[in-house]
Short mmCIF file of C-alpha atoms and ligand atoms in Angstrom, two decimals:
data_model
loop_
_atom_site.label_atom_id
_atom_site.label_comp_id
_atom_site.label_asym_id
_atom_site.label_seq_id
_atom_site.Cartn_x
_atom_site.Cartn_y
_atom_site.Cartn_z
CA UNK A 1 -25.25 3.42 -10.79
CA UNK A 2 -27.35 3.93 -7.99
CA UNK A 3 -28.87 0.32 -8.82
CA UNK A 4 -25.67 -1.15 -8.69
CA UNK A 5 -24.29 -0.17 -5.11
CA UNK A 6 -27.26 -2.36 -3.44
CA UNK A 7 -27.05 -5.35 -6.19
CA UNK A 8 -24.45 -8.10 -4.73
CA UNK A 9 -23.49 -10.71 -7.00
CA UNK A 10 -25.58 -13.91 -5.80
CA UNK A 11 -22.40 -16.28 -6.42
CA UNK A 12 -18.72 -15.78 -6.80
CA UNK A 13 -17.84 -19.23 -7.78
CA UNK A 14 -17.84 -19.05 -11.28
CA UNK A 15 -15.15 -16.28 -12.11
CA UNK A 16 -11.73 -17.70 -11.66
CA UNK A 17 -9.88 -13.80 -10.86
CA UNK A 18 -6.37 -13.15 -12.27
CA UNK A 19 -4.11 -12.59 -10.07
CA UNK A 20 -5.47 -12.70 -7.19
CA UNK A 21 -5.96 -15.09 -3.90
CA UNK A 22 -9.67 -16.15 -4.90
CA UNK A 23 -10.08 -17.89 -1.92
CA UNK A 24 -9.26 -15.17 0.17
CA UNK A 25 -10.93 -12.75 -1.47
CA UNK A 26 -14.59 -14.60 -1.95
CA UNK A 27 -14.37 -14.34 1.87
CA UNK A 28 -14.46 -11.64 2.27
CA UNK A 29 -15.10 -9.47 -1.45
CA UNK A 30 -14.01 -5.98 -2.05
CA UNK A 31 -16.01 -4.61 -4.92
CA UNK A 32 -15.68 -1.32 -6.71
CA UNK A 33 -19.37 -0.29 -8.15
CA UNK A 34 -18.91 2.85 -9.82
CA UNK A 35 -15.85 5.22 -10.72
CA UNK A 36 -15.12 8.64 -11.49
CA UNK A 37 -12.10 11.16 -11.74
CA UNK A 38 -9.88 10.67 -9.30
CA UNK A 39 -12.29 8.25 -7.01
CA UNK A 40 -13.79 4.92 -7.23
CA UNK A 41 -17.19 4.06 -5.19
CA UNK A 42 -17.16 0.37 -3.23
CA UNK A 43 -20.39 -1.33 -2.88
CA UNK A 44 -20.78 0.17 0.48
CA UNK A 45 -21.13 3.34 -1.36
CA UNK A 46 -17.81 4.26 -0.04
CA UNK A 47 -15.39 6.91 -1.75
CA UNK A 48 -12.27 5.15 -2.49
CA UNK A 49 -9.00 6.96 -3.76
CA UNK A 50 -7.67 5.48 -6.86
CA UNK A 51 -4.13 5.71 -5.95
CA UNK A 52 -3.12 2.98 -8.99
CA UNK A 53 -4.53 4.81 -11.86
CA UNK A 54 -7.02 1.69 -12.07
CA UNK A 55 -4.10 -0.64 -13.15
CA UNK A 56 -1.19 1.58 -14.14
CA UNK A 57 -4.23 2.61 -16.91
CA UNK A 58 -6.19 5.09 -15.96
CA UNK A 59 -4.05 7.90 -16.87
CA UNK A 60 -6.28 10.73 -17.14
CA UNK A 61 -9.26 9.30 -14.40
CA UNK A 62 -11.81 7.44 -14.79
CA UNK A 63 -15.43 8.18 -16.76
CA UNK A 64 -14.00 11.15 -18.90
CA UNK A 65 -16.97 12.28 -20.67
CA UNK A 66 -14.96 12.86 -24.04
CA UNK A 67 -14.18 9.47 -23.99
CA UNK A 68 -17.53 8.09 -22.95
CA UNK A 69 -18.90 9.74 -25.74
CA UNK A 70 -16.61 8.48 -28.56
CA UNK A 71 -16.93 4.80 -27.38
CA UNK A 72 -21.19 5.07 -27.30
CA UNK A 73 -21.02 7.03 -30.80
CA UNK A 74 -18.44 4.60 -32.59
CA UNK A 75 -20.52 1.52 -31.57
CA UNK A 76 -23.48 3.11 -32.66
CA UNK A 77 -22.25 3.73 -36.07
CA UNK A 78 -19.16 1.09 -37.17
CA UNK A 79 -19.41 -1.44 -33.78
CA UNK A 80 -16.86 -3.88 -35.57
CA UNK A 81 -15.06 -4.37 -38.97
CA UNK A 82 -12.01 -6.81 -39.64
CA UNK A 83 -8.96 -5.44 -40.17
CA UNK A 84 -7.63 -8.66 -42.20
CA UNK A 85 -7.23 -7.45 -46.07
CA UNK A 86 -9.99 -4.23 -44.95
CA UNK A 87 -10.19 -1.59 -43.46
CA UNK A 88 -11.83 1.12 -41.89
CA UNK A 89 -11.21 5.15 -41.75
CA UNK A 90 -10.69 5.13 -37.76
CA UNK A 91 -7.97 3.20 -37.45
CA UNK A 92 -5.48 4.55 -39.96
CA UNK A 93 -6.64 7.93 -38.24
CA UNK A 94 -5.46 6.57 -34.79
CA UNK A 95 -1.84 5.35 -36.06
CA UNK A 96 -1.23 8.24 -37.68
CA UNK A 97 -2.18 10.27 -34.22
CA UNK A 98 0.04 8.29 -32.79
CA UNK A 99 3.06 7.83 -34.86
CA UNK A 100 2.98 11.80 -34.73
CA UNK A 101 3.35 11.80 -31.06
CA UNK A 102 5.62 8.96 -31.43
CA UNK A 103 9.40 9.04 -30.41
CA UNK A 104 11.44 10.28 -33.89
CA UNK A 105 11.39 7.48 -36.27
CA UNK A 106 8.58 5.46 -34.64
CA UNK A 107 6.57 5.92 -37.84
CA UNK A 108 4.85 2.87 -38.23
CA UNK A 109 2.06 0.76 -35.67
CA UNK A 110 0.72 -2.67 -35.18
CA UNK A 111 -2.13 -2.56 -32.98
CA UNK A 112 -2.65 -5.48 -30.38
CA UNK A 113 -5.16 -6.15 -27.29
CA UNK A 114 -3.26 -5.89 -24.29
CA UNK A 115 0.51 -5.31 -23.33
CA UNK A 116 0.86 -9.45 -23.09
CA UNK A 117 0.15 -8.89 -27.00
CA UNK A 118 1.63 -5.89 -27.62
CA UNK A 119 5.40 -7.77 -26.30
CA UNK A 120 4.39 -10.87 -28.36
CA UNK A 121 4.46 -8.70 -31.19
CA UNK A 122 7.35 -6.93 -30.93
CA UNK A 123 9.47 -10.26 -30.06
CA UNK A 124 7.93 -11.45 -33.21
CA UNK A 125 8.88 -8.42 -35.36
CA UNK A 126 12.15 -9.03 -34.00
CA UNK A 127 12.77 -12.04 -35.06
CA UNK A 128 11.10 -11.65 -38.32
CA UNK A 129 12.70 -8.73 -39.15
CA UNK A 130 16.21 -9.99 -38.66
CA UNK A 131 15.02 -12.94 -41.12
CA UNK A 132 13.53 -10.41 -43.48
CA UNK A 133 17.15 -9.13 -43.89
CA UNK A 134 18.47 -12.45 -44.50
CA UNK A 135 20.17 -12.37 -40.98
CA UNK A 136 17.95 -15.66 -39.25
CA UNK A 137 20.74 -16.64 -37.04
CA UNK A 138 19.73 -14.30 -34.81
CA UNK A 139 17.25 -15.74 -32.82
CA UNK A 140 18.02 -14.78 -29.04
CA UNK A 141 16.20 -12.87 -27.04
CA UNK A 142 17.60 -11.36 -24.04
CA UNK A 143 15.44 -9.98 -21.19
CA UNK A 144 16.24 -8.94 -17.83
CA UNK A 145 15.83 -10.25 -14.13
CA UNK A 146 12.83 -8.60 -12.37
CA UNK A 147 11.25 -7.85 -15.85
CA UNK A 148 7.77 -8.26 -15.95
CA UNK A 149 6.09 -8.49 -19.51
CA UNK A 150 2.69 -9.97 -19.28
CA UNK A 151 1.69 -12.91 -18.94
CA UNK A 152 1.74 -15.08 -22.60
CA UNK A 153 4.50 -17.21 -23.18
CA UNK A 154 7.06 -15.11 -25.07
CA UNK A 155 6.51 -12.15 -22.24
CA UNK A 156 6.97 -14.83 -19.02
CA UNK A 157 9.78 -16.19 -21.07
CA UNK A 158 11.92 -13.00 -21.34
CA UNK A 159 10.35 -12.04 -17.73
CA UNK A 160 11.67 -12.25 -14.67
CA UNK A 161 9.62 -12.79 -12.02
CA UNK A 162 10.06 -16.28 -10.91
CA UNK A 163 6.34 -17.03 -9.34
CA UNK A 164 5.44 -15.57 -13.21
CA UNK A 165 7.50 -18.42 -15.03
CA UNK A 166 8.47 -21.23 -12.29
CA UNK A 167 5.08 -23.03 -13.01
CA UNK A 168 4.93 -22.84 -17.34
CA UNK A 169 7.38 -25.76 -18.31
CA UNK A 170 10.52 -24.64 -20.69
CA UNK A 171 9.23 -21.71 -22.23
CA UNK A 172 10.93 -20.10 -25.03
CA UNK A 173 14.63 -21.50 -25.82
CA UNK A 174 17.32 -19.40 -26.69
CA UNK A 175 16.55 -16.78 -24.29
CA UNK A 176 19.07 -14.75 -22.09
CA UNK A 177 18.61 -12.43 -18.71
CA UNK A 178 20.34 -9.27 -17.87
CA UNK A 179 20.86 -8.67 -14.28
CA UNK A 180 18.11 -6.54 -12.53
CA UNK A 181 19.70 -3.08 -11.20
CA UNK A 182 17.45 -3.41 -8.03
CA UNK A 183 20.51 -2.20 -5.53
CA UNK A 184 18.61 -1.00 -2.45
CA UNK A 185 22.36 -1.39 0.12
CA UNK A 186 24.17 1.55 -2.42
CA UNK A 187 20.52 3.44 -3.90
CA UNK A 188 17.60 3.20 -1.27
CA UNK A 189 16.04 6.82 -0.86
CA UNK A 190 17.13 7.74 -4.03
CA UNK A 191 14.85 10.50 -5.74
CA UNK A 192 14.86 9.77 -9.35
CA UNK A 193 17.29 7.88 -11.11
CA UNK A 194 19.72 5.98 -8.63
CA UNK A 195 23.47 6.87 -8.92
CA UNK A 196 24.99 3.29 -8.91
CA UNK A 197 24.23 0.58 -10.80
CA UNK A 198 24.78 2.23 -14.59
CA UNK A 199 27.59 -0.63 -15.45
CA UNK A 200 25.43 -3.23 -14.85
CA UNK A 201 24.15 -2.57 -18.29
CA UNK A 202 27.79 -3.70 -19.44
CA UNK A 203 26.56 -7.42 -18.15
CA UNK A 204 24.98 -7.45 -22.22
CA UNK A 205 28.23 -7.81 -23.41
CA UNK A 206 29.41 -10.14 -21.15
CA UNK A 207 26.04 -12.08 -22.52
CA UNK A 208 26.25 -11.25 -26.25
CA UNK A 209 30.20 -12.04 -25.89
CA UNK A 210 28.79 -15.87 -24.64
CA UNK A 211 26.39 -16.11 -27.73
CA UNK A 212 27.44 -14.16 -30.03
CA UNK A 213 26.39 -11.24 -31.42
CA UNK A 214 25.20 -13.02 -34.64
CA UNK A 215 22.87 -15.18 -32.93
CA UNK A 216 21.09 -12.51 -30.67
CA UNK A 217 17.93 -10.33 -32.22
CA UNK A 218 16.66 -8.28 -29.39
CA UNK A 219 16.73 -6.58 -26.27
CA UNK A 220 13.32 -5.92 -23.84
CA UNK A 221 13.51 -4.44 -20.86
CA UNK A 222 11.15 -2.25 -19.21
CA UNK A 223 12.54 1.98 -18.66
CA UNK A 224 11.27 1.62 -15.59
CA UNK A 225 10.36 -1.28 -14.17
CA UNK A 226 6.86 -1.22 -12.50
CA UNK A 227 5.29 -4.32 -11.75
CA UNK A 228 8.12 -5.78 -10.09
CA UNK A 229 8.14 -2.92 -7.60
CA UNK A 230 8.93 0.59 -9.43
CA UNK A 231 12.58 0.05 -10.08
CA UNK A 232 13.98 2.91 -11.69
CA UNK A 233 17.19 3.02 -14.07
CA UNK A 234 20.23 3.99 -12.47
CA UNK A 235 21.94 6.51 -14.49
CA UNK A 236 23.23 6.06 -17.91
CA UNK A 237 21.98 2.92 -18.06
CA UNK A 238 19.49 2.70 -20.81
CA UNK A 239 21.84 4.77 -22.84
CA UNK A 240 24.64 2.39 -22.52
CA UNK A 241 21.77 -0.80 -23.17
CA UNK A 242 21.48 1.24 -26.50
CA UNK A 243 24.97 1.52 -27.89
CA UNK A 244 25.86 -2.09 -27.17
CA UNK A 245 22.58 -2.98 -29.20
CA UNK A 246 23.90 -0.90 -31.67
CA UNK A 247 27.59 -1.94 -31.81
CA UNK A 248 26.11 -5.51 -32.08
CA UNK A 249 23.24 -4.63 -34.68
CA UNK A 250 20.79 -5.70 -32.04
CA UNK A 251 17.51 -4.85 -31.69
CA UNK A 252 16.81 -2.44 -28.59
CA UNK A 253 12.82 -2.93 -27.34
CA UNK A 254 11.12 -0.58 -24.46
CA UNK A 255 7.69 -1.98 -22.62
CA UNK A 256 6.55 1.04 -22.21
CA UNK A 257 3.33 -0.52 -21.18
CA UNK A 258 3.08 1.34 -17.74
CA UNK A 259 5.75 4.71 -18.85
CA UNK A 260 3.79 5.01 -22.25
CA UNK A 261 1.32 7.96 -22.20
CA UNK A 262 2.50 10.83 -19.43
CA UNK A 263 3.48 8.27 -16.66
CA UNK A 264 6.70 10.03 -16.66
CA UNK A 265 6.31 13.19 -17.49
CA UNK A 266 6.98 13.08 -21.22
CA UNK A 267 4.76 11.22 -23.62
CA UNK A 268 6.91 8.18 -23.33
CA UNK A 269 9.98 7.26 -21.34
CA UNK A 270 12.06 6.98 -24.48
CA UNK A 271 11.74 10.47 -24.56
CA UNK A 272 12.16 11.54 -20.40
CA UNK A 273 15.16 9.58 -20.84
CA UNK A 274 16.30 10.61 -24.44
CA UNK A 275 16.73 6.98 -25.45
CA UNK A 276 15.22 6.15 -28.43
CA UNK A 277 14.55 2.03 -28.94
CA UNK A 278 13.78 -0.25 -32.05
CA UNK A 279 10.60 -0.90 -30.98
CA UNK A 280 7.92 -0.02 -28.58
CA UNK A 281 5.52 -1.85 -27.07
CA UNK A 282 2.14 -0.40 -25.69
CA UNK A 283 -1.46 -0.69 -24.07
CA UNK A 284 -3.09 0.70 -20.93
CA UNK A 285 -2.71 4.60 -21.04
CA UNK A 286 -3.35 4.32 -25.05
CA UNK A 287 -7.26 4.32 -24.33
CA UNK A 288 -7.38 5.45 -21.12
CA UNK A 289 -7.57 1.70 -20.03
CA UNK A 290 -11.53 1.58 -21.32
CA UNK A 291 -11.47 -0.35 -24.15
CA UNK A 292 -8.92 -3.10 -24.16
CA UNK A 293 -6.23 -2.09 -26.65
CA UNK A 294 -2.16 -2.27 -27.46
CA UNK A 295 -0.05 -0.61 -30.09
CA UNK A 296 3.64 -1.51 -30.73
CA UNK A 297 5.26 1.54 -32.06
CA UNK A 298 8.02 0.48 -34.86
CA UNK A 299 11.09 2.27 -36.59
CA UNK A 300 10.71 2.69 -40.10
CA UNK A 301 13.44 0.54 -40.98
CA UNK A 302 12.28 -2.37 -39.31
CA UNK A 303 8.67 -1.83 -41.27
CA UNK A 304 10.14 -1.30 -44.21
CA UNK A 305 12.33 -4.40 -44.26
CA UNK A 306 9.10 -6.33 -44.57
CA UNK A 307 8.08 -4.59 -47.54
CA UNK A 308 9.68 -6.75 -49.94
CA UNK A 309 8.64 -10.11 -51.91
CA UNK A 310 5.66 -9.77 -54.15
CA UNK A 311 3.09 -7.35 -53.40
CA UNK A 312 0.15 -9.34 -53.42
CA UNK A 313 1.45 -11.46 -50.42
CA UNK A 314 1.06 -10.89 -46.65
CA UNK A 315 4.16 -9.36 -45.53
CA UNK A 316 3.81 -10.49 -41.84
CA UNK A 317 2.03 -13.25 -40.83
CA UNK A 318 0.59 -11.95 -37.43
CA UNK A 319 -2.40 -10.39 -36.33
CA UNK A 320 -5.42 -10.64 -34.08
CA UNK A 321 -9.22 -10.32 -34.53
CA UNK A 322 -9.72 -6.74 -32.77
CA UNK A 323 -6.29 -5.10 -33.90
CA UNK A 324 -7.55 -1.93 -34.25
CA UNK A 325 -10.56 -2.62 -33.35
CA UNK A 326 -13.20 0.84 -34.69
CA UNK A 327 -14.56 1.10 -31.25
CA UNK A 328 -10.92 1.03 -29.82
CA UNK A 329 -9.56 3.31 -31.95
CA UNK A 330 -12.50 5.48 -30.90
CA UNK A 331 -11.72 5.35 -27.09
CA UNK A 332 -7.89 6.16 -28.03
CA UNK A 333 -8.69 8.89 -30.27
CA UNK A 334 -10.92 10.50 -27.25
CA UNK A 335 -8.28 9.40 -24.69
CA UNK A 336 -5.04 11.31 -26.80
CA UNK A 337 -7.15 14.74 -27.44
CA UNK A 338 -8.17 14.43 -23.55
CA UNK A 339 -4.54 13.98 -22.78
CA UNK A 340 -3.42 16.97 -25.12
CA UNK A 341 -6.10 19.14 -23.96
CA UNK A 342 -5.20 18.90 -20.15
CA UNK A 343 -1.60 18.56 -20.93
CA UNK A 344 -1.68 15.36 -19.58
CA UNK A 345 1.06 14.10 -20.84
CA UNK A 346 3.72 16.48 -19.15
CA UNK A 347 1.80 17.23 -16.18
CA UNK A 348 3.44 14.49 -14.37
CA UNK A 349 6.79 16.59 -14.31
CA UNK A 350 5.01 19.95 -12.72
CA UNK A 351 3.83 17.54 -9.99
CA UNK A 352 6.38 14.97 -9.50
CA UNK A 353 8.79 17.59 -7.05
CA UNK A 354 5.81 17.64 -4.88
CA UNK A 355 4.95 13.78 -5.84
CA UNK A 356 8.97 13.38 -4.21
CA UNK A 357 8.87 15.32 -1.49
CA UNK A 358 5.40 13.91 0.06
CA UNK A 359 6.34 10.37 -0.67
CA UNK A 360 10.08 10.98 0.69
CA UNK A 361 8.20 12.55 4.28
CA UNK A 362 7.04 8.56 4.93
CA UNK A 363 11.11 7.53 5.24
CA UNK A 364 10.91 7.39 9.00
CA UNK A 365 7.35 5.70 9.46
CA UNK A 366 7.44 1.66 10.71
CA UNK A 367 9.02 -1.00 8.58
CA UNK A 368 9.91 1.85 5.55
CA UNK A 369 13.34 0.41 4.25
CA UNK A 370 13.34 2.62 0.66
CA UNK A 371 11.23 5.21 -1.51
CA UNK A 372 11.99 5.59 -5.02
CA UNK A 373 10.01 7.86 -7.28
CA UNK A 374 9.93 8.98 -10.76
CA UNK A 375 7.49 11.16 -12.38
CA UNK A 376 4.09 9.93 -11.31
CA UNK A 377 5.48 6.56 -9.72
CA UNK A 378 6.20 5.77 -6.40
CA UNK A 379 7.00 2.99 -4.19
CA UNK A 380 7.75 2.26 -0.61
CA UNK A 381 9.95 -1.04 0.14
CA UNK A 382 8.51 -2.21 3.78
CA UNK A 383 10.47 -4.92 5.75
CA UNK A 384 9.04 -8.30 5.32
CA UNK A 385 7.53 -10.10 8.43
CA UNK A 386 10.49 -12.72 8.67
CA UNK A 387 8.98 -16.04 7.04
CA UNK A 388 6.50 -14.04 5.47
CA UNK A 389 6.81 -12.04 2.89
CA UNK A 390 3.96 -10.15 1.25
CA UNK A 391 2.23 -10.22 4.41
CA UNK A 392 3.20 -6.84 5.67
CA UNK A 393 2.36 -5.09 2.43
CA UNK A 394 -0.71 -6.97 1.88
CA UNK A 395 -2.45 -6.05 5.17
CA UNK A 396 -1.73 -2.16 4.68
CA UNK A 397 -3.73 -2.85 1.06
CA UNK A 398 -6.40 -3.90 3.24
CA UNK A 399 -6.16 -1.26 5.84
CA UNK A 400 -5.81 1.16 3.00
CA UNK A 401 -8.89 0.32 1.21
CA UNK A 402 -10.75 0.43 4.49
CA UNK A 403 -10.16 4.03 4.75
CA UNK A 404 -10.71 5.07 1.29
CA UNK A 405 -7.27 4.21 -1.02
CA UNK A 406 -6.91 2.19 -3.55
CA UNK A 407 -3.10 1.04 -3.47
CA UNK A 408 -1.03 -2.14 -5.06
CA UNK A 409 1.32 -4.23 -3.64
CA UNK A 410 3.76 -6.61 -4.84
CA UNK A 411 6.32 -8.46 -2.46
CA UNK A 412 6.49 -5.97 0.47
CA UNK A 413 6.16 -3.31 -1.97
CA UNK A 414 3.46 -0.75 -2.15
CA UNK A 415 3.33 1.24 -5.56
CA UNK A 416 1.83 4.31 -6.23
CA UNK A 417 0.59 5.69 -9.85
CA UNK A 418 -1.88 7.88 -9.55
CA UNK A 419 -4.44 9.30 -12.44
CA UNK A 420 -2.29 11.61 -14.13
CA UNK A 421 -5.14 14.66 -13.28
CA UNK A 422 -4.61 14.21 -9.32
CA UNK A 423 -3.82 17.90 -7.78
CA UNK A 424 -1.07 18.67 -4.81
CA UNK A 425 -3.85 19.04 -2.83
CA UNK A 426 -5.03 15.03 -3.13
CA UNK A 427 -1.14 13.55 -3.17
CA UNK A 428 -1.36 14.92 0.71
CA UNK A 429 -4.47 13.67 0.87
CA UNK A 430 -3.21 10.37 -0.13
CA UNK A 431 -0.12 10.12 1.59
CA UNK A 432 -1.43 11.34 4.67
CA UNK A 433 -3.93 8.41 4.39
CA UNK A 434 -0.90 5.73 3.65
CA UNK A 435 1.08 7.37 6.63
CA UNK A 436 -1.95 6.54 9.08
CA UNK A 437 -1.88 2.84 7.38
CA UNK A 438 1.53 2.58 7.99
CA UNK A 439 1.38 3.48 11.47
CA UNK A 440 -1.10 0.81 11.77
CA UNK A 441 -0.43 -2.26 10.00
CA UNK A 442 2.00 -4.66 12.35
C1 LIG B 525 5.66 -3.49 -18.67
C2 LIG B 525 4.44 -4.32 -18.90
N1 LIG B 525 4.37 -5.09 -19.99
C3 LIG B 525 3.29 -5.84 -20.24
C4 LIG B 525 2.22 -5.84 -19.38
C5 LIG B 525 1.05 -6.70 -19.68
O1 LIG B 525 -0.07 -5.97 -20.02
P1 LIG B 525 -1.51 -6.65 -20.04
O2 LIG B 525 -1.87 -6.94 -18.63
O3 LIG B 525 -2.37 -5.59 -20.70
O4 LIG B 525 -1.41 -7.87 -20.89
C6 LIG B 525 2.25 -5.04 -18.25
C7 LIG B 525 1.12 -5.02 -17.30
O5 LIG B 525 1.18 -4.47 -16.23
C8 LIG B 525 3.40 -4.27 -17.99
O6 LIG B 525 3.50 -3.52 -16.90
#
């Protein structure tokens, strides 16, 4: 490790970086050399705050030993086998971990890459499934406004973040948008789920009532909304999402990409919010965010609808050279009994009254305009420098990292989702640190 905090990369040309300003950023490079727990090193051998859970991922901090272990064991003994007509002890293993843990009914897993895959799947199912029961007019797929889903073409398609799809050509047809329930003039400084903005989830009648109900197959939206900006459901809103699906016969999916995994406080948010969906999609928390990995969590029903036709055929024609890949399954098997162990999972609701009331003690610092929280989420709306927005935001990422925090930003937004294993004592630490930035970004 040592090694590493003096070795720069000789050239940054050649690695074109996701999302991010490459330009910018080859100017002047922030690199992250080492990691563990709670903390990150730079290359300046700097201690830097992981205040983002690594991406949304690192749910129970980074370099657990448990984990380490499985991944250097499993490659050491079964590094790869196809999962194509074979298969291999560890992965049946890790479904059945996780269908146990699952939301009731979730019984059944398809394991994917990434969340991009983990929604392709689960639109697919959808559609497939509806076919399965002889019902293939229903081909729509309705998303929401503000949703973000990854980044392949079914996920920008039922996304809506406009810099996200604006550049892609067409993108899926048949494809419908709920209203986003972002209502900061009625709900900013809300502390958990916002009071207004329930009925908007009444706008997917208004939208099946224009299509149909016989041509629509799905619903995805996100429980709580994260890389948009941590917008949280107002009350009685998923609930009412899930009897119009079922009035209609529609199918209801949660990305739980970023809630999956003790984000919330529960294992997932279909249970904080006592909402079960159709389908579930996946990734991040489900290895810790070590080994790349997704798992769509399916009702029986849905699985078993595809158990039909002879038996020697392939039932679903999807799948993707590392589903369940051993040394995957490894990481997530490590990650889940690390999780149980520290009571991961739920820890997020003993902190998240102290999570509320330390974010909530920024409202009166420069350019604040909201704070919403949930469990372990939190976000803080700053007024955009008119003419430019992201600016604002952008330079207290900068000023943040300078003094040690790792934060994200998107729009004038600054979220917050710590490693689920952070104590009271490092949430002052941290907001303490942002209250300083705040004071000094312009
Ligand atoms: C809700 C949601 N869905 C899907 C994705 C895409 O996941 P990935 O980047 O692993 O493809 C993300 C990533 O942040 C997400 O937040």
């Amino acid at each position: 490790m040592l090694d590493r905090l003096n070795k720069k990369p000789n050239d940054l040309s050649a690695f074109w970086m996701p999302f991010t300003a490459n330009r910018q950023f080859k100017q002047a490079p922030r690199m992250l050399v080492a990691a563990q727990d709670m903390h990150y090193t730079a290359d300046d051998g700097r201690k830097v705050m992981d205040g983002t859970a690594g991406l949304w991922c690192v749910n129970a901090g980074h370099c657990r030993p448990k984990i380490t272990e499985a991944i250097q064991k499993q490659a050491a003994e079964l590094d790869y086998a196809p999962a194509f007509q074979m298969g291999h002890p560890i992965v049946f293993e890790f479904a059945n971990r996780l269908a146990a843990m699952s939301p009731e009914g979730m019984d059944h897993v398809f394991f994917t890459n990434s969340g991009s895959e983990s929604v392709e799947t689960a639109l697919k199912i959808a559609l497939a499934y509806h076919r399965a029961k002889g019902d293939g007019s229903r081909f729509r797929l309705i998303g929401r406004e503000r949703g973000y889903h990854g980044v392949n073409f079914g996920g920008i398609s039922v996304g809506g973040i406009v810099s996200n799809r604006k550049m892609f050509g067409t993108l899926l047809t048949g494809v419908d948008h709920l209203p986003h329930t972002h209502l900061p003039a009625k709900n900013a400084f809300t502390r958990g789920e916002p009071e207004h903005g329930g009925d908007l989830a009444d706008e997917l009648e208004r939208i099946v009532a224009l299509h149909d109900a016989s041509t629509v197959a799905a619903v995805i939206v996100e429980p709580v909304a994260g890389s948009t900006g941590v917008l949280i459901p107002p009350k009685g809103y998923l609930k009412r999402l899930r009897e119009i699906c079922d009035k209609h016969g529609i199918l209801l999916i949660f990305d739980e990409v970023i809630t999956g995994f003790g984000r919330l406080g529960a294992p997932f948010a279909a249970d904080y919010f006592g909402v079960v969906p159709d389908i579930m999609t996946t990734a991040k928390g489900v290895t810790n965010g070590v080994i790349p990995m997704g798992a769509v969590f399916v009702k029986k029903e849905i699985h078993d609808a595809f158990m039909n036709g002879p038996e020697h055929m392939i039932e679903f024609f999807h799948g993707y050279t590392y589903s369940g890949n051993p040394i995957a399954c490894a990481a997530g098997l490590a990650t889940l009994d690390t999780y149980q162990e520290e009571g991961l999972l739920t820890r997020a609701s003993e902190l998240s009254d102290h999570w509320a009331d330390a974010l909530h003690s920024l409202k009166d610092e420069p350019h604040v305009i909201d704070i919403r929280n949930i469990g372990l989420v939190g976000a803080i709306e700053l007024e955009s420098i008119p003419g430019e927005p992201t600016k604002r935001a952008f330079s207290a990422f900068l000023k943040a990292f300078e003094r040690g925090l790792l934060i994200r930003t998107t729009g004038d937004i600054i979220a917050l989702s710590p490693p689920l294993i952070i104590t009271k004592g490092q949430i002052d630490e941290m907001i303490d640190n942002l209250r300083d930035v705040l004071r000094m970004v312009d």
